[in-house]
Amino acid sequence: MNVIERQPEAGDIRAVLGVRRKRRSFRWLWLMLAVVALGGAYYAYFHRSGTSGPVYVTEPAVKGELTVTVTATGTVYPTNQVEVSSELSGIIRKVLVDHNDTVKAGQVVAELDTVTLNAMVERSRAALAAAKARVIQAEATAFERSKNFDRQKSLNASRFTSDTALDFARADLGRSTATVDSAKADVRVAEAELKQNETALSKSKLYSPVDGVVLKRSVEPGQTVAASFQPPILFIIAENLKRVELRVDVDEADVGKVRVGQKATFTVEAYPGRRFPARIEQVRFASDTTNHVVTYKAILRADNPDLVLRPGMTATADIVVDEAKDAVLIPNAALRFAPPPPPKKERGGFSLFKMPRMQPTTPVADTSTNERRVYVLKDGKPLALRIRVGPSDKSVTQVKAGLDAGAEVITDLEDGAS
């Protein structure tokens, strides 16, 4: 079999060489682009790192007033309220006052039906009269027996009567004397019964024990009142609502700051834009525990001249536990700030990715002397200063020593600064 060899033509050779040349040119192009990108990143990283530093945010220390408060919630109560009850069972005949009525001490507020009570009083009076009549009768009999005894005694001395007759006369006198004593005791019993029934009759009228306002009326005319071991409460009367009491629950974390005599202000939901002044009258030692939360009751007193505060209103009180006037004040953020650690030099290359900034550590505080550390800028760099602080609220703190008003304290780094 004959094999015929085909010789490559000049056109085929040029085509093969052209493909190889095109592939080699694309490869060099990608390599050059990668080198340029790496070089640009390298230049940008070291150029930025070498020419720019952290940018600090500062705020000036200012002079002003500082008021530190403790917030507590509670309820408005009257300074004194009394409950009017009935000691007697019976039917209510009249109700003479209504809700919100102003009453005076000794004023009649309700009356019970007195038909039965009047009958009992009349019967007691009759029983007393009968007892007194029996005393008179007994005394007359005793007088008669006394005369008979004297006569028998005289006759016995003259031997005109026997000793037996004298003994009978003596016994009759003793019995009549005892009858007089018994009758007199019956008089005292009748007098006591009459007094008791008259007292019950007087209690058929219910009186207000204080000057005040009727907060609650729980009775109607014709209603039957059954006084048993616990008399029913018919009226609740608040004494002098022009001065009220606020009972608030102070958290156990704050109770050590609250003292008698401190000033406070409070608001109620009915008048959200109005603040009422008050003063701490008492901080009770007994605790209250609700859902594992321990609180202590504090009693505040407040004036209520226009009677807008009503018993039962929910109130939120701000108790002033510390205050400072004309004080040097700095933001609380300045006490929390600490400069970041200096960047470490990288060996063997660099990273194209920026590492997240480490959070500054909390500056050391000496709580025994109230000393803290803050930072101010000096020649563009943070300089640590030791200061002595005073009271603080949620936003600013008083500086008692170590820093003057007008000094710029560092509070933070600008976003993006390293």
XYZ file of C-alpha atoms in Angstrom:
418
model
C 0.000 0.000 0.000
C 1.449 3.366 -0.874
C 1.429 6.151 1.791
C 1.429 9.627 0.487
C 2.888 12.232 2.897
C 1.274 15.702 2.849
C 3.653 18.566 3.310
C 2.394 21.528 5.413
C 1.655 24.535 3.494
C 2.908 27.975 4.335
C -0.607 29.212 5.260
C -1.124 26.502 7.875
C 2.136 27.329 9.603
C 1.261 31.011 9.857
C -2.158 30.141 11.380
C -0.641 27.979 14.120
C 1.968 30.575 14.988
C -0.714 33.285 15.193
C -2.833 31.378 17.771
C 0.150 30.769 20.032
C 1.225 34.375 19.786
C -2.316 35.581 20.762
C -2.485 33.283 23.810
C 0.899 34.444 25.012
C -0.061 38.127 24.722
C -3.253 37.666 26.840
C -1.286 35.928 29.565
C 1.190 38.783 29.809
C -1.640 41.298 29.899
C -3.283 39.652 32.971
C 0.038 39.393 34.726
C 0.766 43.090 34.216
C -2.697 44.070 35.542
C -2.184 41.988 38.705
C 1.196 43.591 39.362
C -0.247 47.089 38.934
C -3.147 46.315 41.349
C -0.861 44.913 44.027
C 1.496 47.838 43.705
C -1.346 50.343 44.021
C -2.725 48.635 47.113
C 0.732 48.497 48.653
C 1.309 52.192 47.990
C -2.137 53.208 49.276
C -1.806 51.207 52.487
C 1.602 52.477 53.487
C 0.895 56.001 52.284
C -2.258 56.193 54.444
C -0.654 54.529 57.413
C 2.276 56.826 57.320
C 0.525 60.129 56.837
C -2.738 59.951 58.886
C -3.494 59.204 62.592
C -6.566 58.800 64.825
C -9.133 61.591 64.787
C -10.463 62.268 68.301
C -13.884 63.635 69.246
C -13.731 66.152 72.090
C -16.203 68.082 74.193
C -15.484 70.975 76.542
C -15.880 70.855 80.308
C -18.547 73.400 81.194
C -19.895 75.054 84.324
C -23.485 74.468 85.278
C -25.935 72.932 87.722
C -26.227 69.193 88.310
C -29.244 67.474 89.832
C -29.134 63.753 90.579
C -32.516 62.088 91.006
C -33.965 58.700 91.890
C -37.178 57.761 90.107
C -39.943 55.833 91.858
C -43.612 55.169 91.175
C -46.495 55.052 93.611
C -50.033 56.112 94.451
C -51.684 59.236 95.865
C -53.480 58.831 99.218
C -55.226 61.198 101.628
C -53.090 62.171 104.603
C -55.800 60.642 106.792
C -58.983 58.789 105.966
C -61.566 57.275 108.316
C -64.184 54.584 107.863
C -67.654 55.171 109.275
C -69.492 52.016 110.351
C -72.636 51.129 112.293
C -72.382 49.331 115.618
C -76.086 48.487 115.497
C -78.129 46.237 113.293
C -81.172 47.772 111.716
C -82.662 49.509 108.702
C -81.131 52.700 107.278
C -83.822 55.377 107.398
C -81.901 58.378 106.014
C -78.646 58.977 104.134
C -77.755 62.645 104.463
C -74.518 62.911 102.419
C -73.288 61.783 99.014
C -69.974 61.274 97.225
C -67.662 64.338 97.225
C -69.756 66.139 99.872
C -67.818 68.236 102.363
C -68.603 67.346 105.971
C -67.728 68.716 109.397
C -66.731 66.768 112.483
C -69.897 65.777 114.367
C -72.180 66.143 111.348
C -74.876 63.453 110.967
C -74.307 61.452 107.777
C -76.990 58.743 108.168
C -79.768 57.589 110.527
C -81.146 54.156 111.389
C -84.805 53.416 112.052
C -85.468 54.038 115.783
C -88.923 52.498 116.381
C -87.533 49.434 118.132
C -84.880 51.439 119.971
C -87.420 53.943 121.283
C -89.592 51.095 122.556
C -86.632 49.578 124.366
C -85.839 52.912 125.989
C -89.426 53.343 127.177
C -89.486 49.833 128.575
C -86.243 50.481 130.429
C -87.635 53.651 131.917
C -90.737 51.812 133.111
C -88.610 49.061 134.619
C -86.579 51.663 136.464
C -89.694 53.302 137.858
C -91.001 49.936 139.052
C -87.678 49.164 140.716
C -87.720 52.459 142.550
C -91.286 51.771 143.749
C -90.189 48.403 145.110
C -87.461 50.143 147.045
C -89.994 52.427 148.687
C -92.215 49.465 149.513
C -89.325 47.487 150.934
C -88.176 50.404 153.024
C -91.695 50.800 154.477
C -91.818 47.122 155.371
C -88.371 47.326 156.914
C -89.448 50.324 159.006
C -92.471 48.391 160.231
C -90.350 45.361 161.119
C -87.874 47.594 162.906
C -90.619 49.076 165.116
C -92.004 45.608 165.867
C -88.544 44.378 166.832
C -88.074 47.316 169.203
C -91.439 46.619 170.819
C -90.744 42.895 171.235
C -87.372 43.703 172.662
C -88.922 46.024 175.291
C -91.611 43.505 176.206
C -89.066 40.722 176.480
C -87.029 42.816 178.857
C -90.129 43.154 181.088
C -90.846 39.450 180.749
C -94.146 40.125 178.993
C -93.146 38.125 175.885
C -91.102 35.087 175.161
C -87.671 34.852 173.650
C -89.184 33.051 170.671
C -91.329 36.041 169.786
C -88.258 38.257 169.995
C -86.334 35.940 167.669
C -89.144 36.018 165.123
C -89.187 39.826 165.223
C -85.414 39.925 164.723
C -85.645 37.589 161.714
C -88.427 39.621 160.151
C -86.294 42.758 160.475
C -83.348 41.040 158.796
C -85.493 39.815 155.902
C -86.986 43.249 155.354
C -83.560 44.879 155.382
C -82.331 42.397 152.750
C -85.406 43.119 150.670
C -84.504 46.819 150.729
C -80.970 46.057 149.543
C -82.284 43.797 146.762
C -84.736 46.449 145.616
C -81.984 49.055 145.484
C -79.830 46.668 143.395
C -82.750 46.224 141.003
C -82.827 50.001 140.625
C -79.168 50.053 139.640
C -79.755 47.276 137.089
C -82.707 49.146 135.623
C -80.653 52.338 135.428
C -77.835 50.520 133.586
C -80.297 48.960 131.150
C -81.867 52.338 130.489
C -78.455 53.897 129.891
C -77.520 51.084 127.516
C -80.700 51.495 125.489
C -80.318 55.272 125.414
C -76.745 54.819 124.151
C -77.998 52.479 121.443
C -80.605 55.068 120.502
C -77.898 57.718 120.213
C -75.863 55.384 117.968
C -78.750 55.211 115.546
C -77.288 58.434 114.146
C -73.948 58.090 112.342
C -71.588 61.060 112.659
C -68.512 62.170 110.733
C -65.510 62.018 113.081
C -63.423 64.531 111.081
C -63.663 67.511 108.785
C -63.233 66.234 105.260
C -64.725 64.972 102.016
C -66.853 61.869 101.452
C -64.795 59.584 99.196
C -67.149 56.626 99.211
C -70.761 55.931 100.193
C -71.774 52.274 100.401
C -75.330 52.530 101.776
C -78.797 53.479 100.565
C -82.022 54.355 102.436
C -83.998 51.230 103.324
C -80.915 49.021 103.321
C -80.602 46.541 106.197
C -77.377 46.722 108.170
C -76.230 43.613 110.012
C -73.583 44.480 112.589
C -71.738 41.318 113.563
C -68.120 40.742 114.534
C -66.979 43.099 111.746
C -69.200 46.158 111.371
C -69.949 47.088 107.739
C -68.169 50.137 106.297
C -70.819 52.611 105.177
C -68.707 55.716 104.411
C -65.051 56.551 103.758
C -64.183 60.156 104.594
C -60.844 61.755 103.689
C -59.558 64.437 105.987
C -58.303 67.640 104.312
C -57.592 66.785 100.676
C -55.719 70.082 100.339
C -52.694 68.108 101.493
C -52.056 64.615 100.152
C -49.647 61.759 100.704
C -47.683 59.933 98.014
C -46.486 56.399 98.738
C -43.781 55.278 96.296
C -41.725 52.093 95.953
C -37.972 52.774 95.981
C -35.701 50.105 94.507
C -33.277 48.505 96.952
C -30.360 49.783 94.833
C -31.486 53.389 95.406
C -32.889 53.311 98.951
C -29.503 54.164 100.473
C -29.586 57.538 98.706
C -33.104 58.508 99.824
C -33.402 60.386 103.126
C -36.073 62.222 105.094
C -36.329 65.889 104.129
C -35.204 65.532 100.507
C -37.132 67.429 97.855
C -38.965 65.742 95.015
C -41.328 66.428 92.148
C -43.898 64.082 90.667
C -46.324 63.822 87.783
C -49.675 62.098 87.368
C -51.211 60.788 84.177
C -54.164 63.170 84.426
C -51.817 66.201 84.158
C -48.710 64.983 82.273
C -47.340 68.479 81.678
C -47.479 69.552 85.311
C -44.968 68.769 88.049
C -46.027 68.827 91.693
C -43.477 69.593 94.438
C -43.194 67.244 97.406
C -40.915 66.343 100.307
C -39.819 63.019 101.828
C -41.526 62.493 105.203
C -40.582 58.876 105.891
C -38.544 55.984 104.493
C -39.798 52.738 105.980
C -37.469 49.942 107.063
C -39.878 47.153 106.116
C -39.404 45.788 102.605
C -41.891 44.629 99.994
C -41.027 41.804 97.592
C -42.931 41.412 94.321
C -41.739 38.938 91.657
C -38.342 38.723 93.414
C -37.951 42.530 93.240
C -37.285 44.159 96.629
C -38.538 47.701 97.234
C -38.957 50.024 100.212
C -41.864 52.355 100.835
C -41.140 56.086 100.925
C -43.807 58.561 102.058
C -43.960 62.022 100.447
C -46.254 64.914 101.374
C -47.523 67.466 98.848
C -49.872 70.447 98.885
C -53.066 70.177 96.850
C -54.700 73.622 97.084
C -56.780 73.301 93.900
C -57.791 69.669 94.661
C -56.548 68.364 91.298
C -54.759 65.449 92.961
C -57.184 62.673 93.823
C -56.730 59.564 95.950
C -55.729 56.548 93.880
C -53.880 58.436 91.128
C -50.698 56.787 89.857
C -47.676 59.067 90.219
C -44.042 59.022 89.074
C -41.704 60.842 91.461
C -38.180 62.163 90.890
C -36.432 62.419 94.263
C -33.458 64.806 94.380
C -30.708 62.826 96.136
C -27.769 65.120 95.250
C -27.187 68.432 93.519
C -24.330 70.793 92.700
C -24.388 74.429 91.602
C -21.748 76.279 89.548
C -19.941 72.964 89.069
C -17.481 71.838 86.386
C -19.274 69.189 84.333
C -17.955 66.703 81.779
C -19.800 64.124 79.650
C -19.923 60.624 81.088
C -18.486 59.391 77.783
C -15.185 61.043 78.722
C -14.913 58.761 81.764
C -15.476 55.674 79.635
C -12.948 56.594 76.914
C -9.463 55.099 76.638
C -7.206 55.527 73.582
C -6.643 52.459 71.392
C -3.299 50.632 71.632
C -0.626 51.657 69.058
C -0.695 49.587 65.818
C 1.788 46.739 65.589
C 4.249 46.659 62.655
C 3.514 43.819 60.283
C 6.280 41.533 59.128
C 6.546 39.679 55.839
C 3.990 41.739 53.901
C 0.735 43.501 54.467
C -2.977 42.782 54.476
C -5.448 44.185 52.016
C -8.251 43.877 54.589
C -8.678 46.338 57.436
C -8.912 44.671 60.849
C -11.748 45.866 63.147
C -10.803 48.440 65.759
C -10.419 47.024 69.257
C -12.770 48.464 71.870
C -10.959 50.566 74.476
C -10.697 49.128 77.929
C -12.493 50.827 80.819
C -10.189 53.251 82.645
C -9.209 52.300 86.156
C -11.252 54.041 88.858
C -10.395 54.492 92.530
C -13.819 54.362 94.173
C -12.412 55.040 97.647
C -11.302 58.560 96.665
C -13.633 59.084 93.675
C -10.605 59.441 91.398
C -11.023 58.771 87.680
C -8.948 59.156 84.517
C -9.822 61.300 81.518
C -7.885 62.254 78.378
C -7.246 65.655 76.836
C -5.467 66.508 73.570
C -1.918 67.832 73.749
C -0.015 68.307 70.495
C -2.630 66.154 68.791
C -2.076 63.234 71.168
C -4.173 62.079 74.150
C -2.821 63.019 77.576
C -4.165 61.227 80.664
C -5.306 63.336 83.628
C -6.339 62.212 87.099
C -9.474 63.954 88.341
C -11.686 63.731 91.426
C -15.374 63.404 90.596
C -18.590 64.183 92.446
C -22.229 63.330 91.793
C -23.289 62.082 88.391
C -26.495 61.642 86.470
C -27.144 59.725 83.272
C -25.277 62.195 81.037
C -22.733 64.340 82.946
C -20.484 64.123 86.018
C -19.174 66.834 88.319
C -15.406 67.354 88.448
C -14.288 68.504 91.900
C -10.551 68.681 91.202
C -8.035 68.084 88.428
C -9.775 69.823 85.512
C -10.942 73.356 84.788
C -13.923 74.530 82.809
C -13.158 74.955 79.110
C -10.767 72.025 78.860
C -11.482 69.759 75.898
C -11.875 66.152 77.020
C -11.809 63.238 74.577
C -15.062 61.304 74.366
C -14.573 59.049 71.316
C -12.838 58.392 67.997
C -14.391 59.436 64.746
C -15.893 56.618 62.701
C -13.253 55.125 60.427
C -10.312 56.305 62.534
C -7.883 53.630 63.648
